[in-house]
mmCIF file of C-alpha atoms in Angstrom:
data_model
loop_
_atom_site.group_PDB
_atom_site.id
_atom_site.type_symbol
_atom_site.label_atom_id
_atom_site.label_comp_id
_atom_site.label_asym_id
_atom_site.label_seq_id
_atom_site.Cartn_x
_atom_site.Cartn_y
_atom_site.Cartn_z
ATOM 1 C CA MET A 23 7.938 -4.384 9.266
ATOM 2 C CA GLY A 24 6.968 -1.985 12.016
ATOM 3 C CA ASN A 25 5.285 1.370 11.813
ATOM 4 C CA VAL A 26 8.299 3.423 12.804
ATOM 5 C CA ALA A 27 8.486 6.606 10.773
ATOM 6 C CA LYS A 28 11.765 7.387 9.109
ATOM 7 C CA SER A 29 11.906 10.489 6.948
ATOM 8 C CA SER A 30 14.983 12.452 6.068
ATOM 9 C CA LEU A 31 16.208 15.432 4.111
ATOM 10 C CA THR A 32 19.769 15.008 2.917
ATOM 11 C CA THR A 33 22.130 16.449 0.348
ATOM 12 C CA ALA A 34 23.868 14.031 -1.989
ATOM 13 C CA PRO A 35 27.601 14.650 -1.360
ATOM 14 C CA THR A 36 28.737 14.160 -4.963
ATOM 15 C CA SER A 37 25.856 15.929 -6.657
ATOM 16 C CA THR A 38 26.596 18.114 -9.657
ATOM 17 C CA ASN A 39 22.993 18.882 -10.602
ATOM 18 C CA CYS A 40 22.020 21.785 -8.376
ATOM 19 C CA GLY A 41 18.477 21.882 -9.730
ATOM 20 C CA LEU A 42 17.380 18.276 -9.220
ATOM 21 C CA THR A 43 15.240 17.355 -6.224
ATOM 22 C CA TYR A 44 14.585 13.683 -5.516
ATOM 23 C CA ILE A 45 11.552 12.677 -3.444
ATOM 24 C CA ALA A 46 11.093 9.055 -2.352
ATOM 25 C CA LEU A 47 7.794 7.626 -1.160
ATOM 26 C CA GLY A 48 7.782 4.129 0.209
ATOM 27 C CA ALA A 49 7.888 1.730 3.126
ATOM 28 C CA SER A 50 10.667 -0.091 4.994
ATOM 29 C CA ASP A 51 12.653 -0.622 1.805
ATOM 30 C CA SER A 52 12.844 3.136 1.319
ATOM 31 C CA VAL A 53 13.906 3.482 4.938
ATOM 32 C CA GLY A 54 16.692 0.969 4.285
ATOM 33 C CA VAL A 55 15.663 -1.778 6.703
ATOM 34 C CA GLY A 56 18.013 -4.729 6.314
ATOM 35 C CA THR A 57 21.245 -2.733 6.306
ATOM 36 C CA SER A 58 23.518 -1.599 9.112
ATOM 37 C CA ASN A 59 23.743 1.946 7.722
ATOM 38 C CA PRO A 60 20.420 2.805 6.010
ATOM 39 C CA SER A 61 21.281 6.447 5.307
ATOM 40 C CA ILE A 62 24.133 5.294 3.071
ATOM 41 C CA GLU A 63 23.402 1.688 2.089
ATOM 42 C CA GLY A 64 19.669 1.989 1.422
ATOM 43 C CA TRP A 65 18.524 2.109 -2.175
ATOM 44 C CA VAL A 66 17.150 5.657 -1.873
ATOM 45 C CA PRO A 67 20.478 7.351 -1.039
ATOM 46 C CA GLN A 68 22.256 5.168 -3.603
ATOM 47 C CA PHE A 69 19.742 6.098 -6.298
ATOM 48 C CA ALA A 70 20.112 9.764 -5.348
ATOM 49 C CA LEU A 71 23.832 9.512 -6.058
ATOM 50 C CA LEU A 72 23.228 7.771 -9.377
ATOM 51 C CA ILE A 73 20.972 10.591 -10.611
ATOM 52 C CA ASN A 74 23.140 13.342 -9.084
ATOM 53 C CA ALA A 75 20.308 14.734 -6.976
ATOM 54 C CA ALA A 76 21.126 17.997 -5.235
ATOM 55 C CA LYS A 77 18.505 17.337 -2.556
ATOM 56 C CA THR A 78 16.951 14.076 -1.413
ATOM 57 C CA ILE A 79 13.703 13.966 0.554
ATOM 58 C CA ASN A 80 13.063 10.451 1.840
ATOM 59 C CA LEU A 81 9.491 10.187 3.098
ATOM 60 C CA GLY A 82 9.528 6.404 3.538
ATOM 61 C CA VAL A 83 7.718 4.968 6.573
ATOM 62 C CA SER A 84 8.192 1.359 7.640
ATOM 63 C CA GLY A 85 5.036 -0.692 7.271
ATOM 64 C CA SER A 86 3.286 1.856 5.072
ATOM 65 C CA THR A 87 0.570 0.910 2.609
ATOM 66 C CA VAL A 88 -0.495 3.096 -0.296
ATOM 67 C CA ALA A 89 -3.554 4.335 1.596
ATOM 68 C CA GLN A 90 -1.405 5.282 4.591
ATOM 69 C CA ALA A 91 1.141 6.992 2.358
ATOM 70 C CA LEU A 92 -1.633 9.080 0.826
ATOM 71 C CA ARG A 93 -2.254 10.530 4.280
ATOM 72 C CA GLN A 94 1.292 10.601 5.655
ATOM 73 C CA GLN A 95 3.682 11.070 2.733
ATOM 74 C CA VAL A 96 1.913 12.659 -0.238
ATOM 75 C CA PRO A 97 0.999 15.927 1.539
ATOM 76 C CA THR A 98 4.665 16.506 2.388
ATOM 77 C CA ALA A 99 5.707 15.680 -1.159
ATOM 78 C CA LEU A 100 3.222 18.233 -2.498
ATOM 79 C CA ILE A 101 4.471 20.878 -0.086
ATOM 80 C CA GLN A 102 7.922 20.490 -1.609
ATOM 81 C CA LYS A 103 6.417 21.918 -4.800
ATOM 82 C CA ALA A 104 8.002 19.382 -7.101
ATOM 83 C CA ASP A 105 8.497 20.746 -10.585
ATOM 84 C CA GLU A 106 10.145 19.769 -13.862
ATOM 85 C CA ASN A 107 13.475 19.483 -12.047
ATOM 86 C CA SER A 108 12.194 16.779 -9.717
ATOM 87 C CA VAL A 109 12.135 13.006 -9.687
ATOM 88 C CA ILE A 110 9.705 11.051 -7.519
ATOM 89 C CA THR A 111 10.032 7.330 -6.845
ATOM 90 C CA ILE A 112 7.202 5.258 -5.412
ATOM 91 C CA TRP A 113 7.595 1.693 -4.220
ATOM 92 C CA LEU A 114 4.467 0.852 -2.287
ATOM 93 C CA ALA A 115 3.098 -2.561 -3.166
ATOM 94 C CA VAL A 116 4.406 -5.440 -1.058
ATOM 95 C CA ASN A 117 2.797 -4.344 2.220
ATOM 96 C CA ASP A 118 -0.554 -4.002 0.467
ATOM 97 C CA PHE A 119 -0.038 -7.366 -1.210
ATOM 98 C CA ASN A 120 0.679 -9.013 2.139
ATOM 99 C CA ALA A 121 -2.311 -7.284 3.755
ATOM 100 C CA GLN A 122 -4.714 -8.980 1.348
ATOM 101 C CA VAL A 123 -4.192 -12.207 3.303
ATOM 102 C CA THR A 124 -5.911 -10.746 6.362
ATOM 103 C CA GLY A 125 -8.481 -8.873 4.313
ATOM 104 C CA GLN A 126 -7.109 -5.461 5.286
ATOM 105 C CA VAL A 127 -6.550 -4.450 1.671
ATOM 106 C CA THR A 128 -8.202 -5.625 -1.531
ATOM 107 C CA LEU A 129 -6.736 -5.236 -4.998
ATOM 108 C CA ASP A 130 -9.541 -2.832 -5.946
ATOM 109 C CA GLN A 131 -8.791 -0.667 -2.901
ATOM 110 C CA TYR A 132 -5.102 -0.677 -3.760
ATOM 111 C CA LYS A 133 -5.844 0.321 -7.361
ATOM 112 C CA THR A 134 -8.003 3.237 -6.233
ATOM 113 C CA SER A 135 -5.409 4.494 -3.760
ATOM 114 C CA LEU A 136 -2.516 4.154 -6.205
ATOM 115 C CA ASN A 137 -4.454 6.023 -8.878
ATOM 116 C CA ARG A 138 -5.182 8.870 -6.442
ATOM 117 C CA MET A 139 -1.524 9.030 -5.477
ATOM 118 C CA LEU A 140 -0.174 9.113 -9.019
ATOM 119 C CA SER A 141 -2.748 11.584 -10.305
ATOM 120 C CA SER A 142 -1.913 14.038 -7.518
ATOM 121 C CA LEU A 143 1.853 13.723 -7.844
ATOM 122 C CA LYS A 144 2.103 13.620 -11.620
ATOM 123 C CA SER A 145 0.512 17.042 -11.912
ATOM 124 C CA ASN A 146 3.437 18.466 -9.968
ATOM 125 C CA THR A 147 6.405 16.746 -11.558
ATOM 126 C CA ASN A 148 7.507 15.418 -14.922
ATOM 127 C CA GLN A 149 9.144 12.226 -13.667
ATOM 128 C CA VAL A 150 7.322 9.756 -11.442
ATOM 129 C CA LEU A 151 8.853 6.279 -11.304
ATOM 130 C CA VAL A 152 6.770 3.448 -9.829
ATOM 131 C CA GLY A 153 8.111 0.054 -8.805
ATOM 132 C CA ASN A 154 5.978 -3.065 -9.040
ATOM 133 C CA ILE A 155 6.092 -6.266 -6.970
ATOM 134 C CA PRO A 156 9.285 -8.321 -7.339
ATOM 135 C CA ASP A 157 9.220 -12.067 -7.965
ATOM 136 C CA LEU A 158 8.328 -13.059 -4.404
ATOM 137 C CA SER A 159 8.718 -16.754 -5.212
ATOM 138 C CA LYS A 160 12.467 -16.097 -4.970
ATOM 139 C CA VAL A 161 12.129 -14.643 -1.447
ATOM 140 C CA LYS A 162 12.724 -17.333 1.156
ATOM 141 C CA ILE A 163 10.217 -16.115 3.732
ATOM 142 C CA TYR A 164 7.304 -16.883 1.395
ATOM 143 C CA SER A 165 8.462 -20.428 0.673
ATOM 144 C CA ASN A 166 9.055 -20.940 4.393
ATOM 145 C CA LEU A 167 5.411 -20.032 5.003
ATOM 146 C CA GLY A 168 4.392 -22.872 2.717
ATOM 147 C CA ILE A 169 2.718 -20.714 0.080
ATOM 148 C CA PRO A 170 2.538 -22.720 -3.194
ATOM 149 C CA THR A 171 4.685 -21.049 -5.839
ATOM 150 C CA PRO A 172 1.991 -21.182 -8.574
ATOM 151 C CA VAL A 173 -0.521 -19.458 -6.285
ATOM 152 C CA LEU A 174 1.953 -16.786 -5.218
ATOM 153 C CA SER A 175 3.128 -16.146 -8.776
ATOM 154 C CA SER A 176 -0.435 -15.883 -10.062
ATOM 155 C CA ARG A 177 -1.376 -13.298 -7.450
ATOM 156 C CA VAL A 178 1.783 -11.263 -8.039
ATOM 157 C CA THR A 179 1.088 -11.254 -11.784
ATOM 158 C CA GLU A 180 -2.474 -10.063 -11.139
ATOM 159 C CA TRP A 181 -1.316 -7.218 -8.913
ATOM 160 C CA ASN A 182 1.466 -6.194 -11.285
ATOM 161 C CA LYS A 183 -1.023 -5.976 -14.166
ATOM 162 C CA VAL A 184 -3.053 -3.482 -12.136
ATOM 163 C CA ILE A 185 0.065 -1.502 -11.215
ATOM 164 C CA SER A 186 1.138 -1.369 -14.862
ATOM 165 C CA ASP A 187 -2.299 -0.175 -15.989
ATOM 166 C CA VAL A 188 -2.510 2.565 -13.342
ATOM 167 C CA VAL A 189 1.023 3.757 -14.067
ATOM 168 C CA LYS A 190 0.314 3.925 -17.783
ATOM 169 C CA SER A 191 -3.004 5.756 -17.355
ATOM 170 C CA ASN A 192 -1.257 8.450 -15.297
ATOM 171 C CA ASN A 193 1.655 8.837 -17.750
ATOM 172 C CA CYS A 194 4.195 7.727 -15.170
ATOM 173 C CA LYS A 195 7.074 5.301 -15.677
ATOM 174 C CA LEU A 196 7.011 1.680 -14.549
ATOM 175 C CA VAL A 197 10.129 0.210 -12.981
ATOM 176 C CA ASN A 198 9.746 -3.511 -13.643
ATOM 177 C CA LEU A 199 11.309 -4.972 -10.519
ATOM 178 C CA PHE A 200 9.573 -8.280 -11.187
ATOM 179 C CA ALA A 201 11.580 -8.841 -14.355
ATOM 180 C CA HIS A 202 14.904 -7.703 -12.896
ATOM 181 C CA TRP A 203 14.519 -9.387 -9.512
ATOM 182 C CA LYS A 204 14.541 -12.840 -11.112
ATOM 183 C CA GLU A 205 18.310 -12.691 -10.775
ATOM 184 C CA LEU A 206 17.802 -13.112 -7.044
ATOM 185 C CA GLU A 207 17.995 -16.874 -7.548
ATOM 186 C CA ARG A 208 21.626 -16.438 -8.567
ATOM 187 C CA HIS A 209 22.328 -13.860 -5.878
ATOM 188 C CA PRO A 210 20.940 -14.948 -2.500
ATOM 189 C CA GLU A 211 23.145 -12.306 -0.924
ATOM 190 C CA TYR A 212 20.669 -9.705 -2.168
ATOM 191 C CA ILE A 213 18.365 -10.624 0.752
ATOM 192 C CA SER A 214 19.251 -9.543 4.294
ATOM 193 C CA PHE A 215 19.453 -11.613 7.455
ATOM 194 C CA ASP A 216 15.696 -11.293 8.069
ATOM 195 C CA GLY A 217 14.896 -13.283 4.918
ATOM 196 C CA PHE A 218 12.636 -10.541 3.555
ATOM 197 C CA HIS A 219 14.232 -7.121 3.126
ATOM 198 C CA PRO A 220 17.073 -6.485 0.695
ATOM 199 C CA SER A 221 20.637 -6.439 1.982
ATOM 200 C CA SER A 222 23.096 -3.637 1.251
ATOM 201 C CA ASP A 223 24.050 -5.525 -1.942
ATOM 202 C CA GLY A 224 20.388 -5.945 -2.814
ATOM 203 C CA TYR A 225 19.668 -2.244 -2.326
ATOM 204 C CA LYS A 226 22.624 -1.353 -4.501
ATOM 205 C CA ARG A 227 21.217 -3.513 -7.282
ATOM 206 C CA LEU A 228 17.752 -2.027 -6.810
ATOM 207 C CA ALA A 229 19.139 1.478 -7.184
ATOM 208 C CA GLN A 230 20.871 0.485 -10.392
#
């Protein structure tokens, strides 16, 4: 998960809603890492098609944490002057979660940054959708690292409780990826060759 910026402004080819602007904030998953054609197979462009967005602004940056996105992505999102005809998605959690291991990010710091992000964006749009942390015990790279499943699951639950509380306090909408991603056990093809990022099939399911 490098720090290579990847932002794009595209028009959904089958859009019928000329007034809807879709703005995506995120990390490598928003960029579409794990697919051979991110601009088409990533979950952001696929979600844009599902909601018939007339304009898609993908601000995702690989490796981004919430604090970094506050500096690099939120200002651009605010410049777009999102209004009642806009949808914003935010999936910024896993990089922060991983960074706690090295002490770079604490849960309290993450909570503060996420609250700042949502409070600034919610005032400019009526739909802000926030994804939580999926069930990482189903992701092979974590088991390969020897992390005990009970420990991993407990930490993910703790972080997701904070995410849920912050989302609720800012009147945004929680997208419970943890609950839906449990199907990964039955669909290993949802994970790409790198054992971490979603595959094209996985991104399609995420968009749905």
